[in-house]
Amino acid sequence: MALRGGRTGRAVESGAPREDGPRARNTAVLVAFTVVTNLADGITKIVLPVLAARATDSPALVTLVSLALSLPWLLVALHVGVLVDRVDRRRLLWLAGGLRLVAIGGLLAIVSAGEAGIVELGLGGLVLGVAEVIALTSTAALVPVIVPRADRERANALITGAETAANEFAGPFVGGLLLAAGTGLALGATWVAYLAASLLLLLLTGRFRVVGRGGVEGEGGAGGSDGLDAPATVNAQIAEGLRYLWGHRLLRTMTLILTVLFASWGAWLALMPLVAHDTMHMSAREYGVVLSALGVGGLLGAVLVGRLNRLLGHRRVMLADLIATMVMMAVPAVTTAMWAIAGAAFVGGLGGTLWSVNARLIAQNLVPEHMMGRYSGAARLLGWGAIPVGAGLIGVLAEWFGVRAAFLAFAVAAAATIPPYLRVVTEARLAPAFRVPGVEETGAGKTG
């Protein structure tokens, strides 16, 4: 079906061939895997800080245990990306599952023995964090290999919705119930969930290892992406991945924009509890409503993203996230009304999912298979690494200039991403990402 009105979403909407048979179940398996692992992750993120609070009265040490879960993104993301491009990706998911089972099993043993100190909890958090880096990077590289191109938008929407529902809602809720029944029960249930997720991977079909180094349609990154022989050393492969990302104007711009957006989210999540308590005098229940608005918006985004893409086009739908993040940061700068801040959080959550689904789809359809692990590692290093940076920066700004000015500064930063987005993320550059092989297209434009 031809592209009409410059909307990139039309190519995917067309009567493109869809693969049936055994590979058609891969999406269902990946969604189930995502639900189970994110449910366990949500429980873990509740249990570890509670155990840390029982082990020490120091807020800094309690925070350090939580930081251990995310620190591996800054430490090993690039090296994991190389591993993903070298090794069978399903086996890496099993490796991540094994690390999780060892970490949770170890924590269960020391908790049962009454020896759960900060050091042990921190080490457990680091192992779980490394496992998360391996699992998410491997999954990102696995989707374009085992899910047919025409089905990837639906698969990404389902996976993103599953992440939101399990990690932000069900996981913490179930974790709280299990903790009330006993820490051992909470950790034991988490161990069983990770084991079940690993067993689900047996149902995947297809190949899981990179078999070639073919090029990519559209802009080619620097660094020899069309060569036949991969660089011999890990550092050389890391450098090749970074050169590819930096040399691809569309992906580079999207990654830098996402870095600003992630920093804004980290800032909002870091400062909003203080505002809710000291300025707005919210109860715990009221603050829970505000946080829930984020998740509700995210779930709605996962449900609507396909329809919005077809109605408005992918470019406009992704632009909505930039505007939504700006609104989410700007509203606390002008009002402390609970309904307004909750509404802005809802809009932010909605926009975040719209961006996430489409950005994943663009990367899966543009990045060469042999580069997907390193691209994901580099992009997530910048994006996820910006979360603690944003959290720290807004704290400094609030201390020096006040809370309202701090939120306003991040609203301006989010707004500043709009001009480069409109200039670089054009219909012509997006067209190859949404072109379905075998479907005739006209007016799609060429990549720059």
CSV table of C-alpha atoms in Angstrom, one decimal:
chain,number,residue,atom,x,y,z
A,1,MET,CA,0.0,0.0,0.0
A,2,ALA,CA,1.3,3.4,-0.9
A,3,LEU,CA,2.4,5.9,1.7
A,4,ARG,CA,-0.2,8.7,1.8
A,5,GLY,CA,0.0,12.2,3.2
A,6,GLY,CA,3.5,11.6,4.3
A,7,ARG,CA,2.5,9.3,7.1
A,8,THR,CA,5.1,6.6,7.7
A,9,GLY,CA,2.5,4.5,9.5
A,10,ARG,CA,0.7,3.6,6.3
A,11,ALA,CA,3.3,1.1,5.2
A,12,VAL,CA,3.0,-1.0,8.3
A,13,GLU,CA,-0.8,-0.8,8.2
A,14,SER,CA,-1.0,-2.2,4.7
A,15,GLY,CA,-1.8,-5.8,3.8
A,16,ALA,CA,1.8,-6.9,4.4
A,17,PRO,CA,2.4,-10.6,4.6
A,18,ARG,CA,2.4,-12.0,8.1
A,19,GLU,CA,4.2,-15.1,9.1
A,20,ASP,CA,2.2,-17.9,10.5
A,21,GLY,CA,3.2,-21.2,11.9
A,22,PRO,CA,5.7,-21.8,14.8
A,23,ARG,CA,7.3,-18.4,14.6
A,24,ALA,CA,4.0,-16.7,15.1
A,25,ARG,CA,4.0,-17.8,18.8
A,26,ASN,CA,7.3,-16.0,19.5
A,27,THR,CA,5.5,-12.8,20.3
A,28,ALA,CA,3.3,-14.5,22.8
A,29,VAL,CA,6.3,-16.2,24.4
A,30,LEU,CA,8.2,-12.9,24.7
A,31,VAL,CA,5.2,-11.1,26.2
A,32,ALA,CA,4.8,-13.9,28.8
A,33,PHE,CA,8.5,-13.8,29.5
A,34,THR,CA,8.3,-10.1,30.0
A,35,VAL,CA,5.3,-10.3,32.3
A,36,VAL,CA,6.9,-12.9,34.6
A,37,THR,CA,10.4,-11.3,34.8
A,38,ASN,CA,9.0,-7.8,35.3
A,39,LEU,CA,6.7,-9.1,38.0
A,40,ALA,CA,9.7,-10.6,39.7
A,41,ASP,CA,11.7,-7.4,39.2
A,42,GLY,CA,8.9,-5.3,40.7
A,43,ILE,CA,8.9,-7.5,43.8
A,44,THR,CA,12.7,-7.3,44.1
A,45,LYS,CA,12.7,-3.5,43.9
A,46,ILE,CA,10.4,-3.5,46.9
A,47,VAL,CA,12.1,-6.3,48.9
A,48,LEU,CA,15.8,-5.1,48.7
A,49,PRO,CA,15.2,-1.5,50.0
A,50,VAL,CA,13.1,-2.9,52.9
A,51,LEU,CA,15.8,-5.4,53.8
A,52,ALA,CA,18.4,-2.6,53.6
A,53,ALA,CA,16.3,-0.4,55.9
A,54,ARG,CA,16.1,-3.3,58.4
A,55,ALA,CA,19.9,-3.7,58.2
A,56,THR,CA,20.9,0.0,58.7
A,57,ASP,CA,19.5,3.4,59.8
A,58,SER,CA,21.7,5.2,57.3
A,59,PRO,CA,19.6,6.7,54.4
A,60,ALA,CA,22.8,6.8,52.2
A,61,LEU,CA,23.4,3.1,52.6
A,62,VAL,CA,19.8,2.2,51.9
A,63,THR,CA,20.0,4.3,48.8
A,64,LEU,CA,23.2,2.6,47.8
A,65,VAL,CA,21.5,-0.8,47.7
A,66,SER,CA,18.9,0.6,45.4
A,67,LEU,CA,21.6,2.2,43.3
A,68,ALA,CA,23.3,-1.2,42.9
A,69,LEU,CA,20.4,-2.4,40.8
A,70,SER,CA,20.9,0.3,38.1
A,71,LEU,CA,24.7,0.9,38.4
A,72,PRO,CA,25.6,-2.0,36.0
A,73,TRP,CA,24.1,0.0,33.1
A,74,LEU,CA,27.0,2.4,33.5
A,75,LEU,CA,29.6,-0.3,34.1
A,76,VAL,CA,28.9,-3.1,31.7
A,77,ALA,CA,26.4,-2.0,29.1
A,78,LEU,CA,28.9,-1.6,26.3
A,79,HIS,CA,30.6,-5.0,27.0
A,80,VAL,CA,27.3,-6.8,27.3
A,81,GLY,CA,26.4,-5.3,23.9
A,82,VAL,CA,29.5,-7.0,22.4
A,83,LEU,CA,28.6,-10.3,24.0
A,84,VAL,CA,25.1,-10.1,22.6
A,85,ASP,CA,26.5,-9.7,19.1
A,86,ARG,CA,28.8,-12.7,19.5
A,87,VAL,CA,26.8,-15.3,21.4
A,88,ASP,CA,23.5,-17.1,21.1
A,89,ARG,CA,21.0,-14.6,22.4
A,90,ARG,CA,18.6,-17.1,24.0
A,91,ARG,CA,21.5,-18.6,25.9
A,92,LEU,CA,22.3,-15.2,27.2
A,93,LEU,CA,18.8,-14.9,28.5
A,94,TRP,CA,19.3,-18.2,30.3
A,95,LEU,CA,22.6,-16.8,31.7
A,96,ALA,CA,20.7,-13.8,33.0
A,97,GLY,CA,18.1,-16.1,34.5
A,98,GLY,CA,20.8,-18.2,36.1
A,99,LEU,CA,22.4,-15.1,37.7
A,100,ARG,CA,19.0,-14.0,39.0
A,101,LEU,CA,18.4,-17.4,40.5
A,102,VAL,CA,21.8,-17.4,42.2
A,103,ALA,CA,21.4,-13.9,43.5
A,104,ILE,CA,17.8,-14.5,44.9
A,105,GLY,CA,18.8,-17.9,46.3
A,106,GLY,CA,21.8,-16.3,48.0
A,107,LEU,CA,19.7,-13.6,49.5
A,108,LEU,CA,17.1,-16.1,50.7
A,109,ALA,CA,19.9,-18.1,52.4
A,110,ILE,CA,21.4,-15.1,54.3
A,111,VAL,CA,18.0,-13.7,55.2
A,112,SER,CA,17.0,-17.1,56.6
A,113,ALA,CA,20.3,-17.2,58.6
A,114,GLY,CA,19.7,-13.6,59.9
A,115,GLU,CA,22.9,-12.3,58.3
A,116,ALA,CA,21.6,-9.9,55.6
A,117,GLY,CA,23.9,-6.9,55.9
A,118,ILE,CA,24.4,-4.0,53.5
A,119,VAL,CA,27.4,-5.6,51.8
A,120,GLU,CA,25.5,-8.8,51.0
A,121,LEU,CA,22.4,-6.9,49.9
A,122,GLY,CA,24.5,-4.6,47.7
A,123,LEU,CA,26.3,-7.5,46.0
A,124,GLY,CA,23.0,-9.2,45.4
A,125,GLY,CA,21.7,-6.0,43.9
A,126,LEU,CA,24.7,-5.7,41.6
A,127,VAL,CA,24.3,-9.3,40.3
A,128,LEU,CA,20.6,-8.6,39.7
A,129,GLY,CA,21.5,-5.4,37.9
A,130,VAL,CA,24.1,-7.2,35.7
A,131,ALA,CA,21.4,-9.8,34.9
A,132,GLU,CA,19.0,-7.1,33.9
A,133,VAL,CA,21.5,-5.5,31.5
A,134,ILE,CA,22.1,-8.9,29.9
A,135,ALA,CA,18.4,-9.7,29.7
A,136,LEU,CA,17.2,-6.4,28.3
A,137,THR,CA,20.0,-6.0,25.8
A,138,SER,CA,19.6,-9.6,24.6
A,139,THR,CA,15.8,-9.2,24.3
A,140,ALA,CA,16.2,-6.0,22.3
A,141,ALA,CA,18.5,-7.8,19.8
A,142,LEU,CA,16.3,-11.0,19.7
A,143,VAL,CA,13.0,-9.4,18.7
A,144,PRO,CA,14.0,-8.4,15.2
A,145,VAL,CA,15.4,-11.9,14.6
A,146,ILE,CA,12.5,-14.0,15.7
A,147,VAL,CA,9.5,-11.7,15.2
A,148,PRO,CA,8.4,-11.0,11.6
A,149,ARG,CA,8.9,-7.4,10.6
A,150,ALA,CA,5.2,-6.9,9.9
A,151,ASP,CA,4.4,-8.0,13.5
A,152,ARG,CA,7.0,-5.9,15.4
A,153,GLU,CA,4.8,-2.9,16.1
A,154,ARG,CA,2.2,-5.1,17.8
A,155,ALA,CA,4.9,-7.1,19.6
A,156,ASN,CA,6.6,-3.9,20.9
A,157,ALA,CA,3.3,-2.5,22.1
A,158,LEU,CA,2.4,-5.7,24.0
A,159,ILE,CA,5.9,-6.0,25.5
A,160,THR,CA,5.9,-2.4,26.6
A,161,GLY,CA,2.5,-2.7,28.1
A,162,ALA,CA,3.5,-5.9,29.9
A,163,GLU,CA,6.6,-4.0,31.3
A,164,THR,CA,4.4,-1.2,32.6
A,165,ALA,CA,1.7,-3.4,34.1
A,166,ALA,CA,4.0,-5.9,35.8
A,167,ASN,CA,6.9,-3.7,36.9
A,168,GLU,CA,5.0,-0.5,37.9
A,169,PHE,CA,1.7,-2.0,39.2
A,170,ALA,CA,1.5,-5.7,39.8
A,171,GLY,CA,5.1,-6.3,41.0
A,172,PRO,CA,5.2,-3.7,43.8
A,173,PHE,CA,1.6,-4.6,44.8
A,174,VAL,CA,2.4,-8.3,45.0
A,175,GLY,CA,5.7,-7.6,46.6
A,176,GLY,CA,4.0,-5.6,49.4
A,177,LEU,CA,1.6,-8.4,50.1
A,178,LEU,CA,4.3,-11.1,50.1
A,179,LEU,CA,6.5,-9.0,52.4
A,180,ALA,CA,3.6,-8.7,54.8
A,181,ALA,CA,3.5,-12.5,54.8
A,182,GLY,CA,7.2,-12.9,55.3
A,183,THR,CA,10.5,-11.9,53.6
A,184,GLY,CA,11.3,-15.6,52.8
A,185,LEU,CA,8.0,-16.0,51.0
A,186,ALA,CA,8.6,-12.9,48.9
A,187,LEU,CA,12.1,-14.0,47.9
A,188,GLY,CA,11.0,-17.6,47.3
A,189,ALA,CA,8.2,-16.4,45.0
A,190,THR,CA,10.6,-14.3,43.1
A,191,TRP,CA,13.0,-17.2,42.6
A,192,VAL,CA,10.2,-19.4,41.3
A,193,ALA,CA,9.1,-16.6,38.9
A,194,TYR,CA,12.6,-16.3,37.4
A,195,LEU,CA,12.8,-20.0,37.0
A,196,ALA,CA,9.5,-20.1,35.2
A,197,ALA,CA,10.6,-17.3,32.9
A,198,SER,CA,13.7,-19.3,31.9
A,199,LEU,CA,11.6,-22.3,31.1
A,200,LEU,CA,9.3,-20.2,28.9
A,201,LEU,CA,12.3,-19.5,26.6
A,202,LEU,CA,12.2,-23.2,25.6
A,203,LEU,CA,9.1,-22.3,23.5
A,204,LEU,CA,10.9,-19.8,21.3
A,205,THR,CA,11.5,-21.0,17.7
A,206,GLY,CA,14.0,-19.9,15.1
A,207,ARG,CA,17.7,-19.0,15.2
A,208,PHE,CA,19.2,-16.9,18.0
A,209,ARG,CA,22.8,-16.2,16.9
A,210,VAL,CA,24.0,-13.6,14.4
A,211,VAL,CA,24.9,-15.3,11.1
A,212,GLY,CA,26.2,-12.3,9.0
A,213,ARG,CA,27.2,-8.7,8.9
A,214,GLY,CA,24.8,-7.4,6.3
A,215,GLY,CA,24.3,-3.6,5.9
A,216,VAL,CA,21.3,-1.6,6.8
A,217,GLU,CA,18.8,0.2,4.5
A,218,GLY,CA,19.1,3.9,4.9
A,219,GLU,CA,21.9,5.9,6.6
A,220,GLY,CA,25.0,3.8,7.1
A,221,GLY,CA,26.9,4.4,10.3
A,222,ALA,CA,30.6,4.9,10.3
A,223,GLY,CA,32.8,2.0,11.3
A,224,GLY,CA,32.6,-0.5,8.5
A,225,SER,CA,29.2,-1.9,9.0
A,226,ASP,CA,29.4,-3.6,5.6
A,227,GLY,CA,32.6,-5.5,6.3
A,228,LEU,CA,32.7,-9.3,6.4
A,229,ASP,CA,35.0,-9.7,9.4
A,230,ALA,CA,34.1,-8.4,12.9
A,231,PRO,CA,36.9,-6.6,14.8
A,232,ALA,CA,38.9,-9.1,16.8
A,233,THR,CA,39.0,-7.4,20.2
A,234,VAL,CA,36.2,-6.4,22.5
A,235,ASN,CA,37.4,-2.8,22.6
A,236,ALA,CA,37.4,-2.7,18.8
A,237,GLN,CA,33.9,-4.0,18.7
A,238,ILE,CA,32.8,-1.4,21.3
A,239,ALA,CA,34.4,1.3,19.2
A,240,GLU,CA,32.6,0.1,16.1
A,241,GLY,CA,29.3,0.1,17.9
A,242,LEU,CA,29.8,3.7,19.1
A,243,ARG,CA,30.9,4.8,15.7
A,244,TYR,CA,27.9,3.3,14.1
A,245,LEU,CA,25.5,5.0,16.6
A,246,TRP,CA,27.3,8.4,16.2
A,247,GLY,CA,27.5,8.1,12.4
A,248,HIS,CA,23.8,7.4,12.0
A,249,ARG,CA,22.2,10.8,12.2
A,250,LEU,CA,18.6,9.6,12.9
A,251,LEU,CA,19.6,7.2,15.6
A,252,ARG,CA,22.1,9.5,17.1
A,253,THR,CA,19.6,12.3,17.4
A,254,MET,CA,16.9,10.1,18.8
A,255,THR,CA,19.4,8.8,21.4
A,256,LEU,CA,20.5,12.2,22.5
A,257,ILE,CA,16.8,13.4,22.7
A,258,LEU,CA,16.0,10.3,24.8
A,259,THR,CA,18.9,11.1,27.1
A,260,VAL,CA,17.3,14.5,27.9
A,261,LEU,CA,13.9,12.9,28.4
A,262,PHE,CA,15.3,10.2,30.7
A,263,ALA,CA,17.1,12.8,32.7
A,264,SER,CA,13.8,14.7,33.0
A,265,TRP,CA,12.1,11.6,34.2
A,266,GLY,CA,14.8,10.9,36.7
A,267,ALA,CA,14.5,14.5,38.0
A,268,TRP,CA,10.7,14.3,38.3
A,269,LEU,CA,10.8,11.0,40.2
A,270,ALA,CA,13.6,12.3,42.5
A,271,LEU,CA,12.1,15.6,43.5
A,272,MET,CA,8.3,14.9,43.4
A,273,PRO,CA,8.3,13.0,46.7
A,274,LEU,CA,9.8,16.0,48.5
A,275,VAL,CA,7.3,18.3,46.8
A,276,ALA,CA,4.4,16.0,47.6
A,277,HIS,CA,5.4,15.8,51.3
A,278,ASP,CA,6.7,19.3,52.2
A,279,THR,CA,4.9,21.6,49.8
A,280,MET,CA,1.6,19.8,48.8
A,281,HIS,CA,1.2,17.9,52.1
A,282,MET,CA,-0.1,14.8,50.4
A,283,SER,CA,-0.9,11.7,52.2
A,284,ALA,CA,0.8,8.4,51.1
A,285,ARG,CA,-2.5,7.5,49.4
A,286,GLU,CA,-2.7,10.7,47.4
A,287,TYR,CA,1.0,10.4,46.3
A,288,GLY,CA,0.2,6.9,45.2
A,289,VAL,CA,-2.6,8.2,43.0
A,290,VAL,CA,-0.1,10.6,41.3
A,291,LEU,CA,2.4,7.8,40.7
A,292,SER,CA,-0.3,5.5,39.4
A,293,ALA,CA,-1.3,8.2,36.9
A,294,LEU,CA,2.1,7.5,35.2
A,295,GLY,CA,1.4,3.9,34.9
A,296,VAL,CA,-2.2,4.3,33.7
A,297,GLY,CA,-0.9,6.7,31.0
A,298,GLY,CA,1.7,4.1,30.0
A,299,LEU,CA,-0.8,1.3,29.7
A,300,LEU,CA,-3.2,3.5,27.7
A,301,GLY,CA,-0.3,4.3,25.4
A,302,ALA,CA,0.4,0.7,24.8
A,303,VAL,CA,-3.2,0.1,23.9
A,304,LEU,CA,-3.5,3.1,21.5
A,305,VAL,CA,-0.1,3.3,19.9
A,306,GLY,CA,-1.0,1.2,16.8
A,307,ARG,CA,-4.2,3.2,16.1
A,308,LEU,CA,-2.4,6.5,16.7
A,309,ASN,CA,0.4,5.5,14.4
A,310,ARG,CA,-2.1,4.8,11.6
A,311,LEU,CA,-4.1,7.9,12.3
A,312,LEU,CA,-1.3,10.5,12.8
A,313,GLY,CA,1.8,8.8,11.6
A,314,HIS,CA,4.8,7.7,13.6
A,315,ARG,CA,6.6,11.0,13.5
A,316,ARG,CA,3.8,13.0,15.1
A,317,VAL,CA,3.1,10.3,17.7
A,318,MET,CA,6.7,10.3,18.8
A,319,LEU,CA,6.7,14.1,18.9
A,320,ALA,CA,3.9,13.8,21.4
A,321,ASP,CA,6.3,12.4,24.0
A,322,LEU,CA,8.6,15.5,23.8
A,323,ILE,CA,5.6,17.7,24.4
A,324,ALA,CA,4.2,15.4,27.1
A,325,THR,CA,7.5,15.4,29.0
A,326,MET,CA,7.7,19.2,28.8
A,327,VAL,CA,4.2,19.4,30.2
A,328,MET,CA,5.0,16.9,33.0
A,329,MET,CA,8.0,19.0,34.1
A,330,ALA,CA,6.3,22.4,33.6
A,331,VAL,CA,3.1,21.8,35.6
A,332,PRO,CA,4.8,21.5,39.0
A,333,ALA,CA,6.6,24.7,38.2
A,334,VAL,CA,3.3,26.7,38.0
A,335,THR,CA,0.9,24.9,40.4
A,336,THR,CA,0.7,22.5,43.3
A,337,ALA,CA,-2.8,21.3,42.5
A,338,MET,CA,-2.9,17.6,42.9
A,339,TRP,CA,-5.2,17.0,40.0
A,340,ALA,CA,-3.0,19.1,37.7
A,341,ILE,CA,0.2,17.2,38.6
A,342,ALA,CA,-1.6,13.8,38.3
A,343,GLY,CA,-2.9,14.8,34.9
A,344,ALA,CA,0.6,15.9,33.8
A,345,ALA,CA,2.0,12.6,35.0
A,346,PHE,CA,-0.7,10.7,33.1
A,347,VAL,CA,0.3,12.6,29.9
A,348,GLY,CA,3.9,11.9,30.6
A,349,GLY,CA,3.3,8.2,31.0
A,350,LEU,CA,1.2,8.1,27.8
A,351,GLY,CA,3.9,9.9,25.8
A,352,GLY,CA,6.7,7.7,27.2
A,353,THR,CA,5.0,4.5,25.9
A,354,LEU,CA,4.3,6.1,22.5
A,355,TRP,CA,8.0,7.0,22.1
A,356,SER,CA,9.2,3.6,23.5
A,357,VAL,CA,7.2,1.4,21.2
A,358,ASN,CA,8.1,3.4,18.1
A,359,ALA,CA,11.8,4.0,19.0
A,360,ARG,CA,12.2,0.2,19.5
A,361,LEU,CA,10.6,-0.5,16.2
A,362,ILE,CA,12.8,2.0,14.4
A,363,ALA,CA,15.9,0.5,15.8
A,364,GLN,CA,14.8,-3.1,15.1
A,365,ASN,CA,14.1,-2.3,11.5
A,366,LEU,CA,17.2,-0.1,10.8
A,367,VAL,CA,20.1,-1.4,12.8
A,368,PRO,CA,21.9,-4.4,11.2
A,369,GLU,CA,21.5,-7.6,13.0
A,370,HIS,CA,25.2,-7.9,13.8
A,371,MET,CA,25.2,-4.5,15.4
A,372,MET,CA,22.0,-4.7,17.5
A,373,GLY,CA,23.6,-5.7,20.8
A,374,ARG,CA,26.2,-2.9,20.6
A,375,TYR,CA,23.7,-0.3,19.5
A,376,SER,CA,21.3,-1.2,22.3
A,377,GLY,CA,24.2,-1.2,24.9
A,378,ALA,CA,25.4,2.2,23.8
A,379,ALA,CA,21.9,3.8,23.5
A,380,ARG,CA,20.8,2.5,26.9
A,381,LEU,CA,24.1,3.6,28.5
A,382,LEU,CA,23.3,7.2,27.5
A,383,GLY,CA,19.6,7.0,28.2
A,384,TRP,CA,19.4,5.0,31.4
A,385,GLY,CA,22.6,6.6,32.6
A,386,ALA,CA,20.9,10.0,32.4
A,387,ILE,CA,18.4,9.0,35.1
A,388,PRO,CA,20.7,9.4,38.1
A,389,VAL,CA,22.3,12.5,36.5
A,390,GLY,CA,18.9,14.1,36.2
A,391,ALA,CA,18.0,13.2,39.8
A,392,GLY,CA,21.2,14.7,41.1
A,393,LEU,CA,21.0,17.8,39.0
A,394,ILE,CA,17.4,18.8,39.9
A,395,GLY,CA,18.4,18.4,43.6
A,396,VAL,CA,21.2,20.9,43.1
A,397,LEU,CA,19.0,23.3,41.2
A,398,ALA,CA,16.2,23.1,43.8
A,399,GLU,CA,18.7,23.8,46.5
A,400,TRP,CA,20.1,26.9,44.8
A,401,PHE,CA,17.1,28.3,42.9
A,402,GLY,CA,14.0,26.7,44.4
A,403,VAL,CA,11.8,23.9,43.4
A,404,ARG,CA,9.8,25.7,40.8
A,405,ALA,CA,12.9,26.9,39.0
A,406,ALA,CA,14.3,23.4,39.0
A,407,PHE,CA,11.2,21.9,37.4
A,408,LEU,CA,11.1,24.8,34.9
A,409,ALA,CA,14.7,24.2,33.9
A,410,PHE,CA,13.9,20.7,32.9
A,411,ALA,CA,10.8,21.8,31.1
A,412,VAL,CA,12.9,24.1,29.0
A,413,ALA,CA,15.4,21.3,28.4
A,414,ALA,CA,12.6,19.0,27.1
A,415,ALA,CA,11.2,21.8,24.9
A,416,ALA,CA,14.7,22.3,23.5
A,417,THR,CA,14.6,18.8,22.0
A,418,ILE,CA,11.7,19.7,19.7
A,419,PRO,CA,13.6,21.8,17.1
A,420,PRO,CA,16.3,19.1,16.4
A,421,TYR,CA,13.6,16.4,16.4
A,422,LEU,CA,11.6,18.2,13.7
A,423,ARG,CA,14.8,19.0,11.7
A,424,VAL,CA,16.3,15.5,11.8
A,425,VAL,CA,13.5,13.0,12.4
A,426,THR,CA,11.8,13.5,9.0
A,427,GLU,CA,9.4,11.4,7.1
A,428,ALA,CA,12.1,10.6,4.6
A,429,ARG,CA,14.5,9.3,7.2
A,430,LEU,CA,11.8,7.3,9.0
A,431,ALA,CA,10.4,5.7,5.8
A,432,PRO,CA,12.9,2.8,5.6
A,433,ALA,CA,12.1,1.8,9.2
A,434,PHE,CA,8.4,1.2,8.4
A,435,ARG,CA,8.8,-0.2,4.9
A,436,VAL,CA,7.6,-3.8,4.7
A,437,PRO,CA,9.5,-6.0,2.2
A,438,GLY,CA,7.2,-7.1,-0.7
A,439,VAL,CA,4.8,-4.2,-0.3
A,440,GLU,CA,4.9,-1.6,-3.1
A,441,GLU,CA,5.4,1.9,-1.8
A,442,THR,CA,5.3,5.3,-3.5
A,443,GLY,CA,6.2,8.7,-2.1
A,444,ALA,CA,8.2,7.2,0.8
A,445,GLY,CA,11.2,9.4,0.2
A,446,LYS,CA,14.8,8.5,0.7
A,447,THR,CA,17.0,8.4,3.7
A,448,GLY,CA,19.4,11.2,4.1
